[in-house]
Short mmCIF file of C-alpha atoms in Angstrom, two decimals:
data_model
loop_
_atom_site.label_atom_id
_atom_site.label_comp_id
_atom_site.label_asym_id
_atom_site.label_seq_id
_atom_site.Cartn_x
_atom_site.Cartn_y
_atom_site.Cartn_z
CA MET A 1 7.05 185.30 -34.05
CA VAL A 2 5.41 186.09 -30.75
CA SER A 3 5.69 189.31 -28.75
CA ASP A 4 4.42 191.00 -25.61
CA LYS A 5 0.71 191.75 -25.69
CA LYS A 6 1.27 195.42 -24.80
CA ASN A 7 3.83 196.10 -27.53
CA PRO A 8 3.43 193.68 -30.44
CA SER A 9 5.93 193.98 -33.27
CA PRO A 10 4.91 193.70 -36.94
CA SER A 11 6.85 190.48 -37.35
CA SER A 12 4.90 188.83 -34.56
CA SER A 13 1.43 190.17 -35.19
CA ARG A 14 0.04 187.06 -36.82
CA LYS A 15 -2.43 184.85 -35.00
CA LEU A 16 -1.42 181.56 -33.48
CA ASN A 17 -2.48 178.44 -35.28
CA SER A 18 -6.17 177.71 -34.81
CA PRO A 19 -6.22 173.93 -35.02
CA PRO A 20 -9.12 171.85 -36.31
CA ALA A 21 -11.08 169.74 -33.88
CA GLU A 22 -8.96 166.64 -34.29
CA GLU A 23 -5.80 168.61 -33.45
CA THR A 24 -7.21 170.10 -30.24
CA THR A 25 -8.52 166.94 -28.68
CA PRO A 26 -6.68 167.25 -25.36
CA LEU A 27 -4.22 164.68 -24.13
CA ILE A 28 -4.88 165.88 -20.59
CA ASP A 29 -8.21 166.71 -19.02
CA ASN A 30 -8.68 170.47 -19.23
CA THR A 31 -10.29 170.78 -15.81
CA LYS A 32 -7.81 172.52 -13.54
CA PRO A 33 -8.01 171.55 -9.88
CA LEU A 34 -5.75 173.88 -7.94
CA SER A 35 -2.69 172.13 -6.51
CA SER A 36 -0.76 173.33 -3.48
CA HIS A 37 3.03 173.62 -3.45
CA PRO A 38 3.57 170.23 -1.71
CA LYS A 39 1.19 168.48 -4.10
CA THR A 40 2.91 170.04 -7.11
CA LEU A 41 6.28 168.96 -5.72
CA ALA A 42 4.95 165.41 -5.35
CA ASN A 43 3.44 165.43 -8.85
CA VAL A 44 6.74 166.48 -10.43
CA PHE A 45 8.60 163.84 -8.41
CA ILE A 46 6.18 161.09 -9.47
CA ALA A 47 6.30 162.20 -13.12
CA ILE A 48 10.11 161.93 -13.16
CA VAL A 49 11.02 158.95 -10.98
CA GLY A 50 10.49 155.57 -12.57
CA ALA A 51 12.08 152.21 -13.30
CA GLY A 52 15.15 153.93 -14.78
CA VAL A 53 16.60 154.34 -11.30
CA LEU A 54 17.14 150.57 -11.11
CA GLY A 55 19.76 150.83 -13.85
CA MET A 56 21.72 153.65 -12.17
CA PRO A 57 24.19 151.44 -10.22
CA TYR A 58 25.09 149.56 -13.41
CA ALA A 59 25.54 152.88 -15.23
CA PHE A 60 27.87 154.02 -12.41
CA LYS A 61 29.81 150.79 -12.85
CA ARG A 62 30.31 151.64 -16.53
CA THR A 63 31.06 155.35 -16.15
CA GLY A 64 32.74 155.42 -12.75
CA TRP A 65 31.05 156.89 -9.69
CA ILE A 66 32.42 160.44 -9.95
CA MET A 67 31.66 160.66 -13.67
CA GLY A 68 28.22 159.20 -12.97
CA LEU A 69 27.46 161.86 -10.37
CA LEU A 70 28.70 164.62 -12.68
CA ILE A 71 26.57 163.31 -15.55
CA LEU A 72 23.49 163.13 -13.33
CA SER A 73 23.99 166.68 -12.09
CA PHE A 74 24.55 168.05 -15.58
CA ILE A 75 21.55 166.27 -17.09
CA ALA A 76 19.34 167.36 -14.16
CA ALA A 77 20.33 171.02 -14.56
CA SER A 78 19.99 170.96 -18.35
CA THR A 79 16.64 169.16 -18.28
CA THR A 80 15.29 171.54 -15.64
CA TYR A 81 16.27 174.52 -17.79
CA CYS A 82 14.58 173.03 -20.88
CA MET A 83 11.44 172.32 -18.86
CA THR A 84 11.32 175.98 -17.82
CA LEU A 85 11.64 176.95 -21.49
CA LEU A 86 8.37 175.13 -22.25
CA VAL A 87 6.61 176.92 -19.38
CA GLN A 88 8.01 180.24 -20.59
CA ILE A 89 6.75 179.62 -24.14
CA ARG A 90 3.26 178.66 -22.98
CA ARG A 91 2.99 181.75 -20.74
CA LYS A 92 4.12 183.97 -23.62
CA LEU A 93 1.56 182.50 -26.00
CA ASP A 94 -1.19 182.80 -23.38
CA SER A 95 -0.25 186.43 -22.79
CA TYR A 96 -0.25 187.22 -26.50
CA GLU A 97 -3.64 185.61 -27.07
CA ASN A 98 -5.19 186.90 -23.82
CA GLY A 99 -5.14 183.44 -22.25
CA THR A 100 -7.19 181.75 -25.00
CA THR A 101 -4.59 179.41 -26.50
CA ASN A 102 -5.76 176.38 -24.48
CA ILE A 103 -2.25 174.85 -24.38
CA SER A 104 -2.45 171.95 -21.94
CA SER A 105 0.17 169.54 -23.29
CA PHE A 106 3.49 169.33 -25.10
CA GLY A 107 1.64 168.46 -28.31
CA ASP A 108 -0.59 171.54 -27.99
CA LEU A 109 2.53 173.67 -27.62
CA GLY A 110 4.10 172.06 -30.68
CA PHE A 111 0.99 172.88 -32.72
CA ALA A 112 0.85 176.48 -31.49
CA VAL A 113 4.47 177.08 -32.50
CA CYS A 114 4.99 174.86 -35.55
CA GLY A 115 1.51 173.87 -36.70
CA THR A 116 0.50 170.33 -37.64
CA LEU A 117 4.11 169.23 -38.17
CA GLY A 118 5.03 170.34 -34.64
CA ARG A 119 2.23 168.32 -33.07
CA PHE A 120 3.02 165.31 -35.26
CA VAL A 121 6.69 165.24 -34.23
CA VAL A 122 5.84 165.63 -30.54
CA ASP A 123 3.17 162.91 -30.76
CA VAL A 124 5.56 160.47 -32.45
CA LEU A 125 8.31 161.07 -29.90
CA ILE A 126 5.96 160.76 -26.92
CA THR A 127 4.57 157.54 -28.38
CA LEU A 128 8.08 156.12 -28.81
CA SER A 129 9.22 157.21 -25.34
CA GLN A 130 6.17 155.88 -23.50
CA ALA A 131 6.28 152.61 -25.42
CA GLY A 132 10.02 152.44 -24.69
CA PHE A 133 9.35 152.76 -20.96
CA CYS A 134 6.90 149.87 -21.13
CA ILE A 135 9.34 147.73 -23.12
CA GLY A 136 11.82 148.32 -20.32
CA TYR A 137 9.19 147.23 -17.79
CA LEU A 138 8.66 143.91 -19.57
CA ILE A 139 12.41 143.33 -19.82
CA PHE A 140 12.76 143.99 -16.10
CA ILE A 141 9.87 141.67 -15.20
CA ALA A 142 11.10 138.81 -17.39
CA ASN A 143 14.76 139.05 -16.34
CA THR A 144 13.87 139.40 -12.64
CA LEU A 145 11.59 136.37 -12.67
CA LEU A 146 14.24 134.41 -14.58
CA HIS A 147 16.78 135.34 -11.91
CA LEU A 148 14.46 134.43 -9.04
CA PHE A 149 13.16 131.09 -10.26
CA HIS A 150 15.82 129.66 -12.56
CA ASP A 151 19.13 130.37 -10.77
CA GLU A 152 20.72 131.75 -13.93
CA PRO A 153 23.65 134.18 -13.71
CA SER A 154 22.95 137.73 -14.83
CA SER A 155 25.23 137.44 -17.82
CA ASP A 156 23.13 134.56 -19.13
CA LEU A 157 19.86 136.45 -19.20
CA GLY A 158 20.26 137.69 -22.75
CA LEU A 159 19.75 136.20 -26.19
CA SER A 160 23.41 135.14 -26.34
CA SER A 161 22.90 132.44 -23.71
CA GLY A 162 20.95 130.04 -25.88
CA MET A 163 17.48 129.43 -27.20
CA SER A 164 16.29 127.46 -24.17
CA ARG A 165 16.84 130.34 -21.77
CA PHE A 166 15.46 132.79 -24.30
CA THR A 167 12.32 130.64 -24.38
CA VAL A 168 12.00 130.86 -20.60
CA LYS A 169 12.29 134.64 -20.75
CA SER A 170 9.77 134.81 -23.59
CA LEU A 171 7.32 132.68 -21.60
CA TYR A 172 7.30 135.28 -18.84
CA ILE A 173 6.67 138.08 -21.35
CA TRP A 174 3.90 136.17 -23.08
CA GLY A 175 2.49 135.23 -19.68
CA CYS A 176 1.97 138.94 -19.00
CA PHE A 177 0.39 139.50 -22.41
CA PRO A 178 -3.26 138.42 -21.86
CA PHE A 179 -3.44 140.23 -18.52
CA GLN A 180 -2.04 143.40 -20.10
CA LEU A 181 -4.68 143.17 -22.81
CA GLY A 182 -7.29 143.31 -20.08
CA LEU A 183 -5.66 146.12 -18.09
CA ASN A 184 -5.02 148.21 -21.19
CA SER A 185 -8.67 147.86 -22.20
CA ILE A 186 -9.71 150.03 -19.22
CA LYS A 187 -11.09 153.28 -20.65
CA THR A 188 -10.40 155.87 -17.99
CA LEU A 189 -7.42 156.77 -15.84
CA THR A 190 -9.78 157.17 -12.88
CA HIS A 191 -10.03 153.41 -12.53
CA LEU A 192 -6.23 153.13 -12.74
CA ALA A 193 -5.56 155.72 -10.00
CA PRO A 194 -5.29 153.12 -7.17
CA LEU A 195 -2.68 151.28 -9.24
CA SER A 196 -0.67 154.50 -9.54
CA ILE A 197 -0.68 155.04 -5.78
CA PHE A 198 0.32 151.43 -5.18
CA ALA A 199 3.16 151.74 -7.71
CA ASP A 200 4.56 154.85 -6.03
CA VAL A 201 4.50 153.28 -2.57
CA VAL A 202 6.23 150.12 -3.80
CA ASP A 203 8.86 152.15 -5.67
CA ILE A 204 9.87 154.17 -2.64
CA GLY A 205 9.75 151.19 -0.30
CA ALA A 206 11.81 148.97 -2.58
CA MET A 207 14.43 151.65 -3.12
CA GLY A 208 14.72 152.11 0.63
CA VAL A 209 15.23 148.37 1.19
CA VAL A 210 17.85 148.18 -1.58
CA MET A 211 19.80 151.15 -0.19
CA LEU A 212 19.77 149.71 3.34
CA GLU A 213 21.09 146.41 1.99
CA ASP A 214 23.78 148.31 0.08
CA LEU A 215 24.87 150.10 3.25
CA ARG A 216 25.03 146.81 5.16
CA LEU A 217 27.25 145.26 2.48
CA ILE A 218 29.49 148.34 2.26
CA MET A 219 30.10 148.22 6.02
CA ARG A 220 31.02 144.53 5.84
CA ARG A 221 33.33 144.75 2.83
CA ARG A 222 34.72 147.50 0.63
CA ARG A 223 34.96 146.68 -3.05
CA GLU A 224 37.30 148.21 -5.58
CA VAL A 225 35.53 150.88 -7.62
CA LYS A 226 36.61 153.29 -10.34
CA ALA A 227 35.94 157.02 -10.48
CA PHE A 228 36.01 157.66 -14.23
CA GLY A 229 35.32 155.69 -17.39
CA GLY A 230 36.17 156.36 -21.03
CA VAL A 231 34.62 158.61 -23.68
CA SER A 232 32.30 155.92 -25.04
CA VAL A 233 30.75 155.18 -21.64
CA PHE A 234 30.25 158.92 -21.12
CA PHE A 235 27.60 158.95 -23.84
CA TYR A 236 26.20 155.68 -22.47
CA GLY A 237 25.79 157.28 -19.04
CA MET A 238 24.17 160.36 -20.55
CA GLY A 239 21.55 158.16 -22.18
CA VAL A 240 20.71 156.34 -18.94
CA ALA A 241 20.47 159.65 -17.06
CA LEU A 242 18.18 161.12 -19.73
CA PHE A 243 15.89 158.12 -19.41
CA GLY A 244 15.79 158.61 -15.65
CA TYR A 245 14.84 162.29 -15.90
CA GLU A 246 12.35 162.05 -18.71
CA GLY A 247 9.21 163.68 -17.35
CA ILE A 248 9.14 166.66 -19.67
CA ALA A 249 5.85 165.65 -21.29
CA MET A 250 4.06 166.18 -17.95
CA VAL A 251 5.51 169.62 -17.11
CA LEU A 252 2.82 171.75 -18.78
CA PRO A 253 -0.16 169.82 -17.33
CA ILE A 254 1.34 169.96 -13.82
CA GLU A 255 2.19 173.66 -14.07
CA SER A 256 -1.28 174.54 -15.35
CA GLU A 257 -2.89 172.87 -12.31
CA MET A 258 -0.76 174.70 -9.74
CA LYS A 259 -2.52 177.23 -7.53
CA ASP A 260 0.35 179.73 -7.51
CA ASN A 261 2.11 178.84 -10.75
CA ALA A 262 4.38 181.89 -10.54
CA LYS A 263 6.48 179.78 -8.15
CA PHE A 264 6.44 176.69 -10.35
CA ASN A 265 10.06 177.07 -11.49
CA LYS A 266 11.28 177.02 -7.86
CA ILE A 267 9.18 173.94 -7.11
CA LEU A 268 10.49 172.26 -10.26
CA ALA A 269 14.10 173.02 -9.34
CA LEU A 270 13.59 171.69 -5.79
CA SER A 271 11.98 168.48 -7.04
CA MET A 272 14.73 167.90 -9.61
CA GLY A 273 17.36 168.54 -6.94
CA LEU A 274 15.82 166.00 -4.57
CA THR A 275 15.51 163.49 -7.40
CA THR A 276 19.18 163.98 -8.30
CA LEU A 277 20.25 163.37 -4.70
CA MET A 278 18.17 160.19 -4.61
CA TYR A 279 19.45 158.94 -7.97
CA GLY A 280 23.05 159.72 -7.04
CA ALA A 281 22.80 158.00 -3.67
CA PHE A 282 21.05 154.97 -5.14
CA GLY A 283 23.56 154.61 -7.98
CA ALA A 284 26.67 155.18 -5.89
CA LEU A 285 25.62 152.93 -3.00
CA GLY A 286 24.70 150.12 -5.38
CA TYR A 287 28.05 150.35 -7.13
CA PHE A 288 30.02 150.62 -3.86
CA ALA A 289 28.21 147.56 -2.52
CA PHE A 290 28.83 145.23 -5.48
CA GLY A 291 31.69 146.79 -7.48
CA ASP A 292 32.43 145.02 -10.77
CA LYS A 293 29.71 142.47 -9.98
CA THR A 294 26.97 145.12 -10.21
CA LYS A 295 24.28 143.79 -12.55
CA ASP A 296 22.18 145.70 -15.06
CA ILE A 297 19.18 145.41 -12.71
CA ILE A 298 20.46 146.12 -9.21
CA THR A 299 17.82 143.99 -7.52
CA SER A 300 19.43 140.93 -9.15
CA ASN A 301 22.41 141.50 -6.83
CA LEU A 302 20.37 141.08 -3.66
CA GLY A 303 20.62 137.31 -3.42
CA THR A 304 17.84 134.80 -2.74
CA GLY A 305 16.63 135.69 0.76
CA TRP A 306 12.95 136.22 1.40
CA ILE A 307 13.36 139.99 1.78
CA SER A 308 15.20 140.20 -1.53
CA SER A 309 12.63 138.01 -3.26
CA LEU A 310 9.78 140.06 -1.81
CA VAL A 311 11.32 143.32 -3.01
CA GLN A 312 11.89 141.98 -6.51
CA LEU A 313 8.42 140.50 -6.78
CA GLY A 314 6.95 143.77 -5.48
CA LEU A 315 8.78 145.73 -8.17
CA CYS A 316 7.57 143.30 -10.83
CA ILE A 317 3.97 143.72 -9.65
CA ASN A 318 4.50 147.48 -9.51
CA LEU A 319 5.73 147.71 -13.10
CA PHE A 320 3.08 145.25 -14.27
CA PHE A 321 0.33 147.59 -13.05
CA THR A 322 2.20 150.74 -14.13
CA PHE A 323 2.28 149.49 -17.74
CA PRO A 324 -1.27 150.67 -18.66
CA LEU A 325 -0.68 154.04 -16.97
CA MET A 326 2.43 154.68 -19.05
CA MET A 327 0.70 153.56 -22.24
CA ASN A 328 -2.29 155.86 -21.72
CA PRO A 329 -0.68 158.89 -23.48
CA VAL A 330 0.01 156.61 -26.44
CA TYR A 331 -3.64 155.59 -26.60
CA GLU A 332 -4.75 159.23 -26.36
CA ILE A 333 -2.58 160.06 -29.36
CA VAL A 334 -3.41 157.11 -31.62
CA GLU A 335 -7.12 157.22 -30.83
CA ARG A 336 -7.21 160.95 -31.63
CA ARG A 337 -5.47 160.36 -34.94
CA PHE A 338 -6.98 157.05 -36.08
CA SER A 339 -10.41 156.78 -34.46
CA GLY A 340 -11.55 160.39 -34.11
CA GLY A 341 -10.72 160.51 -30.39
CA ARG A 342 -13.03 157.57 -29.65
CA TYR A 343 -12.04 154.58 -27.54
CA CYS A 344 -10.64 151.80 -29.76
CA VAL A 345 -9.77 148.52 -28.10
CA TRP A 346 -8.09 146.93 -31.13
CA LEU A 347 -5.59 149.81 -31.39
CA ARG A 348 -4.71 149.34 -27.73
CA TRP A 349 -4.26 145.62 -28.15
CA LEU A 350 -2.09 146.17 -31.23
CA PHE A 351 0.30 148.40 -29.27
CA VAL A 352 0.48 145.92 -26.39
CA LEU A 353 1.46 143.26 -28.94
CA ILE A 354 4.13 145.48 -30.53
CA VAL A 355 5.65 146.37 -27.15
CA SER A 356 5.73 142.70 -26.13
CA LEU A 357 7.42 141.64 -29.38
CA VAL A 358 10.15 144.27 -29.07
CA ALA A 359 10.80 143.29 -25.44
CA LEU A 360 11.58 139.74 -26.56
CA PHE A 361 14.64 140.82 -28.49
CA VAL A 362 16.33 143.25 -26.07
CA PRO A 363 18.70 141.36 -23.75
CA ASN A 364 19.89 144.05 -21.33
CA PHE A 365 17.75 146.40 -19.24
CA ALA A 366 20.30 149.20 -18.72
CA ASP A 367 21.47 149.15 -22.34
CA PHE A 368 17.89 149.64 -23.46
CA LEU A 369 17.46 152.55 -21.03
CA SER A 370 20.48 154.21 -22.62
CA LEU A 371 19.13 153.67 -26.14
CA VAL A 372 15.71 155.18 -25.40
CA GLY A 373 17.26 158.02 -23.40
CA SER A 374 19.80 158.89 -26.10
CA SER A 375 17.42 158.74 -29.03
CA VAL A 376 13.87 159.68 -28.09
CA CYS A 377 14.24 161.36 -24.69
CA CYS A 378 17.09 163.52 -25.97
CA CYS A 379 14.87 164.91 -28.72
CA LEU A 380 12.01 165.61 -26.30
CA GLY A 381 14.27 166.98 -23.58
CA PHE A 382 16.65 169.21 -25.54
CA ILE A 383 16.08 169.56 -29.28
CA LEU A 384 12.37 170.42 -29.31
CA PRO A 385 12.40 172.82 -26.31
CA GLY A 386 15.34 174.68 -27.84
CA LEU A 387 13.65 174.83 -31.26
CA PHE A 388 10.26 175.93 -29.94
CA HIS A 389 11.81 178.60 -27.73
CA LEU A 390 13.89 179.92 -30.64
CA LEU A 391 10.83 180.20 -32.89
CA ALA A 392 8.69 181.82 -30.21
CA PHE A 393 11.24 184.38 -28.97
CA LYS A 394 13.58 185.00 -31.91
CA ASP A 395 12.35 188.59 -32.35
CA GLU A 396 12.84 189.52 -28.68
CA GLN A 397 15.79 187.77 -27.10
CA GLY A 398 18.63 188.99 -29.33
CA CYS A 399 21.68 187.14 -30.59
CA LYS A 400 22.72 185.86 -27.16
CA GLY A 401 19.38 184.22 -26.46
CA CYS A 402 19.12 182.77 -29.96
CA SER A 403 22.67 181.41 -29.69
CA LEU A 404 21.77 179.68 -26.41
CA ASP A 405 18.73 178.03 -28.00
CA ILE A 406 20.79 176.92 -30.99
CA GLY A 407 23.48 175.63 -28.64
CA ILE A 408 20.90 173.50 -26.79
CA MET A 409 19.68 172.07 -30.08
CA ILE A 410 23.22 171.27 -31.29
CA PHE A 411 24.04 169.65 -27.95
CA GLY A 412 20.87 167.56 -28.23
CA VAL A 413 21.68 166.44 -31.77
CA VAL A 414 25.28 165.50 -30.90
CA LEU A 415 24.17 163.63 -27.79
CA ALA A 416 21.36 161.85 -29.65
CA ILE A 417 23.62 160.63 -32.46
CA SER A 418 26.56 159.65 -30.25
CA GLY A 419 24.50 158.12 -27.47
CA THR A 420 22.30 156.15 -29.85
CA TRP A 421 25.35 154.79 -31.67
CA PHE A 422 27.16 153.65 -28.52
CA SER A 423 23.95 152.19 -27.03
CA LEU A 424 23.28 150.18 -30.19
CA MET A 425 26.84 148.90 -30.11
CA GLU A 426 26.31 147.72 -26.52
CA ILE A 427 23.06 145.97 -27.37
CA LEU A 428 24.46 144.31 -30.50
CA SER A 429 27.64 143.22 -28.71
CA ALA A 430 25.49 141.46 -26.10
CA LYS A 431 24.19 139.16 -28.81
CA GLU A 432 27.62 138.06 -30.00
#
């Protein structure tokens, strides 16, 4: 389909898709400030690390700590490889078209390879994933506030515990609603930049406090922990890990803004390695500290002291202000498709309402992470990169390369089906 500019083959001599104006409206600003290696490393780290890390100790409780570490390492390596596939495809297309393809996002790449259908699929999956992240944020905020101010045990935070407690949880979600309408009405990301910086600082600080508390508890008392879980929890753990590593939509914009992008793959691998070490340490320490009593949101294990309360409230504030940042790609997509790329406040408000309604009916934070990771993030992280790479390089890489791409796609499909099934079973069983 696509070949080297110096030696094009007949089968790859056709032009890339030249999209109409509504298809090329960029999701990311096309200006390209040059980023140094440290800044690129930080950008990749920020794009990957999110609220999913708070569910890692609970996932380790379900899978066992050794299986959890193995799953994290495998997902990190696989996701890194698939991210490099996207960069490889974009560079190939740019080379073939003499650098005129203007591919600045995952959706642009999908259009260049598969036309309108490719962009549509990518847009739908990014919309679902970003909205899923924000649903998780609201679940975390509501359950954390319920834990702090109502002295309810973690197991009673779901729908199964009775309508009165569900009403309390719903009040917290609806309490966020009018303020989110205002925040999500902000037009430009420039005005949200201070919120992003604040969110990153709070994230790192809160994780540090939690890990120090875990170490203190481990030194005082060792709890019984397991190393391996069963087959069903294996797929559950894969889903949580996929949610934690889902930053693939930001890879192409970050790589395009790097000063020396020839070294991007090394920077990406380093950032993913550091993230894996942090996730593994956070998950293992949390599980070692609380054992079988590890809750789906690890901060709920910290007790009622003022430091614990401050950390939990800080994380709630952090996710509250991160909500509009995570929803911005959704607004870019729906406004491009339904309002000609123009700002549309009622579309934004509609999506805030939908996200809030879904958050009301999901009882468990970590179970929801696994569901989103297994279904949507698996498609974005494995299936689409493998498919796009196969279509772009099928005439050049031979049977071995094509088999690897097909293998990635099959792995993604199996993981998506199995992980989604087991995650749904966990969520539905919580309601019984």
